Coordinates of C-alpha atoms and ligand atoms in Angstrom, one line a residue:
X1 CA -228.3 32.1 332.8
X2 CA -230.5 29.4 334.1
X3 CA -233.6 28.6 335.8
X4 CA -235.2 25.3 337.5
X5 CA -238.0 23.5 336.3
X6 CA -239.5 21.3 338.5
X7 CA -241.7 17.8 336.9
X8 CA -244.4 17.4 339.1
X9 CA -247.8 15.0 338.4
X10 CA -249.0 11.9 340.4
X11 CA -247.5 9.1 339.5
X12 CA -247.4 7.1 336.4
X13 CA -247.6 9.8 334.2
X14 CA -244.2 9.6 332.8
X15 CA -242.7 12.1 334.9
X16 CA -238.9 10.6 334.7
X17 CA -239.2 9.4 331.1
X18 CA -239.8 13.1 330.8
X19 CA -236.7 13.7 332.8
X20 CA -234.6 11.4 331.0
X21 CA -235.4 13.2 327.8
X22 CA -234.6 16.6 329.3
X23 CA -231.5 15.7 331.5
X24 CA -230.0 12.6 329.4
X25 CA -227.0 11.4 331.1
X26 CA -226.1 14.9 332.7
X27 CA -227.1 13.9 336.1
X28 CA -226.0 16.6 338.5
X29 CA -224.4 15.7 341.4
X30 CA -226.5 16.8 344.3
X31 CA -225.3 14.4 347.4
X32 CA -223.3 17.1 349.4
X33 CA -225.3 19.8 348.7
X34 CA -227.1 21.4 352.3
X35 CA -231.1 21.5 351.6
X36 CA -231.2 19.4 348.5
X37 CA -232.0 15.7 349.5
X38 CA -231.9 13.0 347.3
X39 CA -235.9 12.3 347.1
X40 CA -235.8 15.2 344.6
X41 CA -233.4 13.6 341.5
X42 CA -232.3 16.7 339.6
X43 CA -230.2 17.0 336.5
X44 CA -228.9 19.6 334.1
X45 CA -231.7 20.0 331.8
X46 CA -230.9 20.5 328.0
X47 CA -233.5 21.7 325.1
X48 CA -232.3 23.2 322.4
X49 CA -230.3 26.3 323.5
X50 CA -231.9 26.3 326.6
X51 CA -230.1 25.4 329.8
X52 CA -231.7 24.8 333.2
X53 CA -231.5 22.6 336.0
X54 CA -234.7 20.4 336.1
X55 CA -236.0 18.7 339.0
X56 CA -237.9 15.7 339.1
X57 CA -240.3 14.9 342.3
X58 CA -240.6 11.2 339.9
X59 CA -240.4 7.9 342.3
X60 CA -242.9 8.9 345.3
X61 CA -245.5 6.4 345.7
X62 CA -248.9 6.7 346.4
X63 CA -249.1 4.0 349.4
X64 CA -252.0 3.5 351.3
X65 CA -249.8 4.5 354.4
X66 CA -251.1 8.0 355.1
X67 CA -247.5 9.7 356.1
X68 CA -246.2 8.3 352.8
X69 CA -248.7 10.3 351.4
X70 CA -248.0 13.2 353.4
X71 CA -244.5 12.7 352.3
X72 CA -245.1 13.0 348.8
X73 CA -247.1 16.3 349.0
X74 CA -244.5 17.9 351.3
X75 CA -241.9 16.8 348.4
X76 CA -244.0 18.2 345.7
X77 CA -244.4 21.3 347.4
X78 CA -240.8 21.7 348.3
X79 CA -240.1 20.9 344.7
X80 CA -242.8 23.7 343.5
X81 CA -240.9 26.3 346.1
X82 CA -237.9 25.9 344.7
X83 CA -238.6 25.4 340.8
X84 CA -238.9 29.0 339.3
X85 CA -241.1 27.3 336.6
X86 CA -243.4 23.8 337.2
X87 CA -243.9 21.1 334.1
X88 CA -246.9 19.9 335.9
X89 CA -248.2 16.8 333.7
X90 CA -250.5 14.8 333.2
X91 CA -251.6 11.5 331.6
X92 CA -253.7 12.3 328.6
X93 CA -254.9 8.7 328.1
X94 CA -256.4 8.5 331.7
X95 CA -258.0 12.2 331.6
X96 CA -258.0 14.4 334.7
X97 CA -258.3 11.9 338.0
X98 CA -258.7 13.0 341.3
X99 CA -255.4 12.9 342.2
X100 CA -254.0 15.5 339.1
X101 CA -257.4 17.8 340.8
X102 CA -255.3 17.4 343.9
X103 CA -251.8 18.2 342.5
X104 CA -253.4 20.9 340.2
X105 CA -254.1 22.7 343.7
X106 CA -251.4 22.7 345.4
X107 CA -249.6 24.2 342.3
X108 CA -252.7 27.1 341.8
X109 CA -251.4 28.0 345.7
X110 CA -247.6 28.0 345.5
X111 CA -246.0 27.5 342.2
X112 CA -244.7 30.9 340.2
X113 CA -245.2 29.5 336.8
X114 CA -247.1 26.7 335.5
X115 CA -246.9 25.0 332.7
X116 CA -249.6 22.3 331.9
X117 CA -248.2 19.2 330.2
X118 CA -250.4 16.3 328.8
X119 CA -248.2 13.5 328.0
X120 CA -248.9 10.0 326.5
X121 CA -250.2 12.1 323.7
X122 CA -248.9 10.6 320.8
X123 CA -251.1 9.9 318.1
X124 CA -254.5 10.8 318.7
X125 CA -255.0 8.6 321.9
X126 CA -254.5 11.9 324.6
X127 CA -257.0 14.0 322.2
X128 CA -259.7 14.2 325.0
X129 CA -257.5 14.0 327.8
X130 CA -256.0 16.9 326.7
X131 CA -259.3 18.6 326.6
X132 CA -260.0 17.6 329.7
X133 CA -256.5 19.4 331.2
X134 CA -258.3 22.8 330.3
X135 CA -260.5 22.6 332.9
X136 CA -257.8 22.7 335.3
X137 CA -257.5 26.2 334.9
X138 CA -253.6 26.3 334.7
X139 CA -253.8 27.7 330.9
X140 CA -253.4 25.5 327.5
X141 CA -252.3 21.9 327.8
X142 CA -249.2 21.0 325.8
X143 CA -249.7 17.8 323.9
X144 CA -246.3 15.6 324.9
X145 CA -245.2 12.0 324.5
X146 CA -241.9 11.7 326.6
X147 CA -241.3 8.3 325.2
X148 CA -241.9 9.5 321.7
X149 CA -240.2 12.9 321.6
X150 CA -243.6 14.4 320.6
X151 CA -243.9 17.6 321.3
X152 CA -240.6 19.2 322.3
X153 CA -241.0 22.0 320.4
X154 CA -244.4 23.2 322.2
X155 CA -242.4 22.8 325.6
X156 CA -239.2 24.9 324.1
X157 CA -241.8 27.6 323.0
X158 CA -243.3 27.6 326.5
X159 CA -240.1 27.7 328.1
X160 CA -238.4 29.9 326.1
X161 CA -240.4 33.5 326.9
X162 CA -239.6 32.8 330.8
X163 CA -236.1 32.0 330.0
X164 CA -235.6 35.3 328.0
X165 CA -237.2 37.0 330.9
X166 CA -235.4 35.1 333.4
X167 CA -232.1 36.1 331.6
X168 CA -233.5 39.6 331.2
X169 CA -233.9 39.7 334.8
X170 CA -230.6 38.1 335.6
X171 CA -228.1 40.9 333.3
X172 CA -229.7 43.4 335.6
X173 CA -228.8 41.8 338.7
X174 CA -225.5 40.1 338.2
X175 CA -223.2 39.3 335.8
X176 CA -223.4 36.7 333.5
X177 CA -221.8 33.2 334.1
X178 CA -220.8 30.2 332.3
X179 CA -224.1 28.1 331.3
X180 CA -222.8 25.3 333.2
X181 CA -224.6 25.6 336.2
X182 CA -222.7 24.3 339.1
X183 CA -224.4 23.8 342.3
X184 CA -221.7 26.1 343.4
X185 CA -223.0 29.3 345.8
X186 CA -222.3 32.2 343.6
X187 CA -224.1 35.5 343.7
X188 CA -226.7 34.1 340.3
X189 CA -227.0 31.2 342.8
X190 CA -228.3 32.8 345.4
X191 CA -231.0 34.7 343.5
X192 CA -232.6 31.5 342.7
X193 CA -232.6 30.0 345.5
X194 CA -234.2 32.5 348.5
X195 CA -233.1 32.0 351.3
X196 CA -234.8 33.0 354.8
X197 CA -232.1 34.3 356.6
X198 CA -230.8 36.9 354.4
X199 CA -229.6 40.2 355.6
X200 CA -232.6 42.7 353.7
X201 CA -230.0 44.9 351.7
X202 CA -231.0 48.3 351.9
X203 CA -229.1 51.5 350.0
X204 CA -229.4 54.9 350.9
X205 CA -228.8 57.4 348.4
X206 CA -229.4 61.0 347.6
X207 CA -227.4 64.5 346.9
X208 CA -224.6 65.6 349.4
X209 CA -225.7 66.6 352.4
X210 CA -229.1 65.5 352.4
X211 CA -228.1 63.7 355.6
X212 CA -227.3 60.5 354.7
X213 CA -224.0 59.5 357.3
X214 CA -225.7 61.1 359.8
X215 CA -228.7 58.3 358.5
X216 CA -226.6 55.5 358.4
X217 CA -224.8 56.3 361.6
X218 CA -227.9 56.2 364.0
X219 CA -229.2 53.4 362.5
X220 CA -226.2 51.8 363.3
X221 CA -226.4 53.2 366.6
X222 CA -223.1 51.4 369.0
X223 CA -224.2 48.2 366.9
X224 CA -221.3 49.5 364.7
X225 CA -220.2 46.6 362.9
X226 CA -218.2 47.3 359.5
X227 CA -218.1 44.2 357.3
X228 CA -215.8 45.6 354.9
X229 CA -215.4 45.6 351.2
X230 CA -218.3 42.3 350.2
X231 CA -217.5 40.0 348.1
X232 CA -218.4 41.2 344.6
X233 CA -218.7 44.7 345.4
X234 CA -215.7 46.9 343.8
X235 CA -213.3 47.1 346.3
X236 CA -213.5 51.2 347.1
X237 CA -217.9 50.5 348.0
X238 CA -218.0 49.7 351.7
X239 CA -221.6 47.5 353.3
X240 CA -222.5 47.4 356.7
X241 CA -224.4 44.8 358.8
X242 CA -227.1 45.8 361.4
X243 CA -229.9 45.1 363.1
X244 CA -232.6 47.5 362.0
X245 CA -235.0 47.2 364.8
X246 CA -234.9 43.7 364.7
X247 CA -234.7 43.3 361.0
X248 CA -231.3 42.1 360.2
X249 CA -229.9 44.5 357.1
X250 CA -227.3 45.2 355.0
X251 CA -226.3 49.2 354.4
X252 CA -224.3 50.1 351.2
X253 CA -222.7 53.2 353.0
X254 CA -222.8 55.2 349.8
X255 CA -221.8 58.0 352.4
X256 CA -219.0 56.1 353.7
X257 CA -217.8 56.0 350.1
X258 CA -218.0 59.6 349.6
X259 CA -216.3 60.9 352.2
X260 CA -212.8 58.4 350.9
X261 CA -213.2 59.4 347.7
X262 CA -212.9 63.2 348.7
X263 CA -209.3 62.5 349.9
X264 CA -209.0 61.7 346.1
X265 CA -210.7 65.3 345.2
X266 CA -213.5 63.1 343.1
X267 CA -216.4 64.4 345.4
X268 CA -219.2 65.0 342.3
X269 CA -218.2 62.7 340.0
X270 CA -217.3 59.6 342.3
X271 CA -220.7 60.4 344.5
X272 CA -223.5 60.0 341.8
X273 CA -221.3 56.8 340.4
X274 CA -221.6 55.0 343.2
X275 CA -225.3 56.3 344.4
X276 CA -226.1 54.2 340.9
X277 CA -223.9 51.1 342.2
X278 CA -225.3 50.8 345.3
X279 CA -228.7 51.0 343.6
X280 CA -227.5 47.8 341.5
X281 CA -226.6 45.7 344.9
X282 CA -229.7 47.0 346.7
X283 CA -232.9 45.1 347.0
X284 CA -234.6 48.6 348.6
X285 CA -233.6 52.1 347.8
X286 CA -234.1 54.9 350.5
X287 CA -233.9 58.1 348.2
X288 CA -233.3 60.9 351.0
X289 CA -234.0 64.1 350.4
X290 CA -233.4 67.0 352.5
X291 CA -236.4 68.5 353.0
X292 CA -235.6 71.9 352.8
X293 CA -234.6 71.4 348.5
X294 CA -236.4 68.2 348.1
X295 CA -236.6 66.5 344.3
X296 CA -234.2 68.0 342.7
X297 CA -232.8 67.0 339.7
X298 CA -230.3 64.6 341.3
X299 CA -232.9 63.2 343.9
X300 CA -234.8 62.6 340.6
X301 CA -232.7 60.8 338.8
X302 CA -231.5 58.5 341.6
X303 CA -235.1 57.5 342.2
X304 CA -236.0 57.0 338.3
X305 CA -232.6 55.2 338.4
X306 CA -234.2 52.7 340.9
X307 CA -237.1 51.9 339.1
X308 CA -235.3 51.1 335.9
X309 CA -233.5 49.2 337.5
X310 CA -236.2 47.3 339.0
X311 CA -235.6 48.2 342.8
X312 CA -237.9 49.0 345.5
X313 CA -238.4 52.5 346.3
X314 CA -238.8 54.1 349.4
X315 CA -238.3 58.2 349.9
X316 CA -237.5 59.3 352.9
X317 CA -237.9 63.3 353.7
X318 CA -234.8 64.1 356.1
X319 CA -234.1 66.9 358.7
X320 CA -238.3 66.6 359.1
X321 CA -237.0 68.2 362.5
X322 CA -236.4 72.1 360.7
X323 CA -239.9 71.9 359.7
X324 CA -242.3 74.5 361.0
X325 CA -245.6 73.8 358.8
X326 CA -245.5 69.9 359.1
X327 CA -249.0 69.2 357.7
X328 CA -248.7 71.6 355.2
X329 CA -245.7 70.7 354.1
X330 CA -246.2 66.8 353.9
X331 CA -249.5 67.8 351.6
X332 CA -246.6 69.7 349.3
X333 CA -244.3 66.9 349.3
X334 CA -246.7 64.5 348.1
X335 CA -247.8 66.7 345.4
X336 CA -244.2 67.1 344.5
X337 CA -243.8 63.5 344.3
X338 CA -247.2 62.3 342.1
X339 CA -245.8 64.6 339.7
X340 CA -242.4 64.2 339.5
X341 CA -242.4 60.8 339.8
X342 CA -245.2 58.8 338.5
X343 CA -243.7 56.0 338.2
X344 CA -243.2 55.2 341.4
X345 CA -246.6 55.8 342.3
X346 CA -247.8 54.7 345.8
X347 CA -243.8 53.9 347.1
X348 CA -243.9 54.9 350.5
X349 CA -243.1 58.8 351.4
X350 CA -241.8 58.8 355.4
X351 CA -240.5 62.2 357.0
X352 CA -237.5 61.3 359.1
X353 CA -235.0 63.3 361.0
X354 CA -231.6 61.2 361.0
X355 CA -230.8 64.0 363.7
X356 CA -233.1 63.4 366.5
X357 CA -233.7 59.7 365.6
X358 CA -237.2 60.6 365.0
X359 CA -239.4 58.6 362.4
X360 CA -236.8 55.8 362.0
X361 CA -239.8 53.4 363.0
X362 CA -241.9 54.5 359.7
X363 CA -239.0 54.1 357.8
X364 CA -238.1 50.5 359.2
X365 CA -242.1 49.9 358.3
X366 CA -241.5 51.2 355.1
X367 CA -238.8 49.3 353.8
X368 CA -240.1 46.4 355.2
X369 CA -243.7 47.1 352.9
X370 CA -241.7 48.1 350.2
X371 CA -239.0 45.3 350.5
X372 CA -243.1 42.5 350.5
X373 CA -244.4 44.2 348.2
X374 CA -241.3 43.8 346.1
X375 CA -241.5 40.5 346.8
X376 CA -245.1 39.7 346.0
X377 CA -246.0 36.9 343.8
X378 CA -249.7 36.5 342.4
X379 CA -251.3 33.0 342.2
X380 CA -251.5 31.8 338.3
X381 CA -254.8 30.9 338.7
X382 CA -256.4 34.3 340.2
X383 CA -253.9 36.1 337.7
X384 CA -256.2 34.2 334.7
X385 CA -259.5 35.0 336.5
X386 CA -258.4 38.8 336.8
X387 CA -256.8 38.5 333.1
X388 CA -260.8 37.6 331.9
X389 CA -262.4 39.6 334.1
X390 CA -260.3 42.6 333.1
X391 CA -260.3 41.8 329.0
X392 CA -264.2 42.0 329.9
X393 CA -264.5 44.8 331.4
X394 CA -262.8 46.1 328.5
X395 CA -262.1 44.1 325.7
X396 CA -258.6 45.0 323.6
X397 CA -259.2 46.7 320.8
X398 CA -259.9 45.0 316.7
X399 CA -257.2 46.6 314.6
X400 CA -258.8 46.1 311.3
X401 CA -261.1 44.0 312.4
X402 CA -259.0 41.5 314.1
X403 CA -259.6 41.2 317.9
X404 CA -256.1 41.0 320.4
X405 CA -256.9 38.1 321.9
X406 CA -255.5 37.9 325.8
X407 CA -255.2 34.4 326.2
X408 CA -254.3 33.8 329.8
X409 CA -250.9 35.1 332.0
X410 CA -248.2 34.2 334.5
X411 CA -246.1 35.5 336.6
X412 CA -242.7 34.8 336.0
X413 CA -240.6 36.5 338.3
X414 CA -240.5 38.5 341.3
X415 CA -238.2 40.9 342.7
X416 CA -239.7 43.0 341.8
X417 CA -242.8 41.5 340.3
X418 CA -242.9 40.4 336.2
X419 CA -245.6 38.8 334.0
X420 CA -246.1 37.6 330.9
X421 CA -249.1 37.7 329.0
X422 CA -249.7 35.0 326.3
X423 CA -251.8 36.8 323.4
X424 CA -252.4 36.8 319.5
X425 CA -251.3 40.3 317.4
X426 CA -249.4 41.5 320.6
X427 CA -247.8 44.2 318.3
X428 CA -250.8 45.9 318.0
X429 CA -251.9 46.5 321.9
X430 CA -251.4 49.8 322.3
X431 CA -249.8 51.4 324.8
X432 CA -252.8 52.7 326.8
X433 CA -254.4 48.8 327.2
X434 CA -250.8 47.9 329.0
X435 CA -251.1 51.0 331.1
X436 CA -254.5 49.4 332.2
X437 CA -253.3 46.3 332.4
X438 CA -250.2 47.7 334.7
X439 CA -252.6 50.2 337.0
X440 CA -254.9 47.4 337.5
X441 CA -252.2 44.4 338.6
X442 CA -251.3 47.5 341.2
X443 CA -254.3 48.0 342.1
X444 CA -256.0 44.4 342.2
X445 CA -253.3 42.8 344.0
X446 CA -251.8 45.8 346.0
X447 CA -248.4 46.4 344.6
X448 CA -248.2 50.1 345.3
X449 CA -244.8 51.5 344.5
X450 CA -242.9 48.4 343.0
X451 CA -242.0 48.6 339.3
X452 CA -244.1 45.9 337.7
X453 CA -242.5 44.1 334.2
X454 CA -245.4 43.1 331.3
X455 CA -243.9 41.3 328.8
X456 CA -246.4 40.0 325.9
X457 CA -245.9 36.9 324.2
X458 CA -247.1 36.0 320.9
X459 CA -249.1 33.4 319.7
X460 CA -250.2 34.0 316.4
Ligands
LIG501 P1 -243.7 8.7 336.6 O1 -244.1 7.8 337.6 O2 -244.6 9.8 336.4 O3 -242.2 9.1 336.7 O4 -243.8 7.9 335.2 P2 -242.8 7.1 334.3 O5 -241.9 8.0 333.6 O6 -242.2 6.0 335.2 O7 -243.8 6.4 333.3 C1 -244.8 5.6 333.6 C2 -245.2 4.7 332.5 O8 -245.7 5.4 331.4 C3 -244.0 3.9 331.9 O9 -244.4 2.6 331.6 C4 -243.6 4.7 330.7 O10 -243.0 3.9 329.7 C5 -244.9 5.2 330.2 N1 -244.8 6.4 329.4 C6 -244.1 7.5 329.7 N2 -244.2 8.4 328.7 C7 -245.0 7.9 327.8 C8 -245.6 8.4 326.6 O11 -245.3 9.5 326.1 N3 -246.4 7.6 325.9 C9 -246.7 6.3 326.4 N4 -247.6 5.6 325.6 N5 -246.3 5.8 327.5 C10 -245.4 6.6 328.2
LIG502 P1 -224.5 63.3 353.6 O1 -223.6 64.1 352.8 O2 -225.8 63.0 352.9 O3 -223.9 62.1 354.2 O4 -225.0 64.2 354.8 P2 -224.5 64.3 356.3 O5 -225.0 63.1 357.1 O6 -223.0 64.5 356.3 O7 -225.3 65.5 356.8 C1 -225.2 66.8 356.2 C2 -225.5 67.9 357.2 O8 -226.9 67.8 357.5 C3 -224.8 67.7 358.6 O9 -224.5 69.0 359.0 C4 -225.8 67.1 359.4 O10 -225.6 67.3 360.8 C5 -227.1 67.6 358.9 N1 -228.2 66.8 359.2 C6 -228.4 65.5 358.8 N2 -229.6 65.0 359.2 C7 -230.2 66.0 359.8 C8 -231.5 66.1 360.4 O11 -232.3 65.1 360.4 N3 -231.9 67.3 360.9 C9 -231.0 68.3 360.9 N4 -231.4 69.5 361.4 N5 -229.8 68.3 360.3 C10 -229.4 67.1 359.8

């Protein structure tokens, strides 16, 4: 398990005194490594029991030279990109300048988590400094002194709910390695580190017969190209590389599977097995149902399988071709699936025919939508406006008299989209004020479909 914290700040703040308090003498070695430079020093960081590989953007002047400048903000930002949680700091002595206003922004735009640091704080010299930092609207400063070794235990508190959910995450998706983290590509790697050019893997699943070779197959079309067993898929699960009108993608041919494990008269049993293991490897799920028996029991439990599991969802309606009453039955099928699956509301519903070839355009659009959506990371700073707006709208209730306070939130993780509120009494929200809080992060920042993770932390 491990994440990367990046240090960012304008100079002079004590960004690497900060590192070498985090990192010691574990220095990683980053030379050969494609993509890393060495303008970013990095190191494995150490607090506590928490591991993580920290990154330090420390060393960049500010010269009056114009493309040094724009060197150092194209750093930063790379840094902020590939740090799945900032350390963004500041000098408490000096108070907010300019030039913090200027990093604060470029971290309100791209960073995934923030977390506000005001160091030089020992004593009581950072007291209005630290003040000040509120105003930059990235949440509650933490009061740090590098050199000292103030305030540790406020960063290991910060750090530790997104590393829980980061590990949380992580189980789900792959298996657990050693905390050492090598710089080595392995599949935990890779999940940390996104990377452009990456086949979109897609599985499609759903009872026999529901038409999913004859899917796969004209997708694949004379492209045919069978990549064999992938590394870390069991060896009998069989994925195929395509180009899904001009999407590259990767197919776990869950029919493909089937149809070897018959020889082994396993049909049944082997069938829903591995409908669930290509829904682990999958980043989107095509549930296909044949239209003439659609959402049955199986169909349902494949698609609430999915969700669990924190995968998009897209159901496809196959054999669309058979159908006479097309309008009508499209209306039924969408009643059909706001009741029997709630929680996927708003995943795209496509009617395909694998037959005729028909439809496979909506389906490309709506794996693609699904697959963004999925994807879709929300801004820190309009998370905190929404947060107030929505806690005033409708305040959280006063169990005995005590208010839930909702302090401000985060988002921690994508794929598919998590957050993490920071409040006081947490235990008593009820269950209702998440659902608001759920509906309305769909609603607000259009996330129809994806499953969407609310953790609560609390403060006290
Ligand atoms: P960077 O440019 O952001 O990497 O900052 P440095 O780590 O090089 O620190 C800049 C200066 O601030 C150095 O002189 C440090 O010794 C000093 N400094 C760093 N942390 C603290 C701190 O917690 N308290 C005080 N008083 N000085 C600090
Ligand atoms: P699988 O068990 O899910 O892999 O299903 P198959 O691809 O083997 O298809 C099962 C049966 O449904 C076959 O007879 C297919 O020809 C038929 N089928 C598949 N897709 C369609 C379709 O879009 N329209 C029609 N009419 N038949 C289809």
């Amino acid at each position: 398990m491990s994440f990367t914290l990046a240090i960012v700040g304008r100079p002079n703040v004590g960004k690497s005194t900060l590192f070498n308090r985090l990192v010691g003498k574990r220095l990683a070695l980053v030379d050969d490594q494609p993509g890393v430079t060495r303008d970013l020093r990095e190191g494995q960081g150490r607090l506590g029991d928490l591991r993580f590989i920290v990154v330090d953007s420390a060393g960049l002047e500010i010269a009056e030279d114009d493309s040094l400048q724009g060197r150092m903000r194209r750093l930063t930002e790379r840094a902020v990109d590939e740090a799945d949680v900032c350390l963004f700091v500041i000098d408490a002595r000096v108070g907010v300048t300019a030039a913090d206003e200027y990093f604060a922004e470029i971290l309100r735009k791209r960073a995934k988590h923030v977390i506000l640091a005001a160091n030089k704080a020992e004593g009581r010299a950072g007291e209005s400094g630290a003040m000040e930092a509120y105003a930059l609207g990235l949440g509650e400063p933490l009061r740090l002194s590098a050199e000292h070794g103030e305030g540790m235990d406020d960063l290991y508190r910060a750090l530790l709910p997104l590393a829980e959910v980061f590990e949380a995450q992580n189980i789900q998706q792959a298996p657990e390695t050693d905390v050492d983290v090598s710089e080595d590509d392995d599949d935990e790697a890779e999940d940390w580190r996104p990377s452009a050019a990456k086949p979109l893997q897609v599985a499609v699943i759903g009872r026999p017969n529901a038409g999913k070779s004859t899917l796969i197959n004209k997708i694949l079309g004379e492209d045919r190209l069978l990549t064999g067993p992938e590394a870390g898929i069991t060896r009998d699960s069989i994925s195929v590389s395509t180009d899904f009108m001009g999407t590259p993608i990767r197919i776990f041919d869950t029919a493909g599977m089937r149809k070897k494990a018959r020889v082994t008269d396993k049909v049944e049993k082997l069938s829903v097995a591995d409908g669930l293991r290509a829904v682990r490897f999958a980043e989107v799920v095509v549930v296909l149902l044949d239209v003439g028996i659609p959402f049955e029991q199986q169909d349902l439990r494949i698609a609430d399988f999915a969700e669990t599991e924190g995968r998009a969802v897209v159901i496809a309606a196959n054999k669309w071709d058979l159908e006479e009453e097309k309008p009508q039955k499209l209306n039924e099928l969408r009643e059909a699936f706001e009741r029997l699956l709630p929680q996927l509301k708003g995943a795209p519903l496509v009617t395909v025919s694998a037959r005729t070839g028909k439809g496979l355009d909506r389906l490309h659009n709506a794996i693609l939508k699904a697959h963004e959506v999925w994807n879709r990371r929300v801004p820190t700073a309009r998370l905190n406006q929404w947060l107030s707006a929505m806690t005033e709208a409708h305040p959280p209730p006063a169990p005995g008299g005590r208010r839930i306070r909702l302090r401000y939130m985060t988002q921690i993780k994508t794929r598919p989209p998590a957050f993490v509120v920071m409040a006081t009494h947490t235990d008593k929200l009820p269950d209702s004020y998440q659902r608001y809080l759920v509906n309305g992060l769909r609603a607000d920042f259009d996330m129809p479909g994806t499953p969407i993770r609310l953790t609560f932390r609390d403060q006290g």
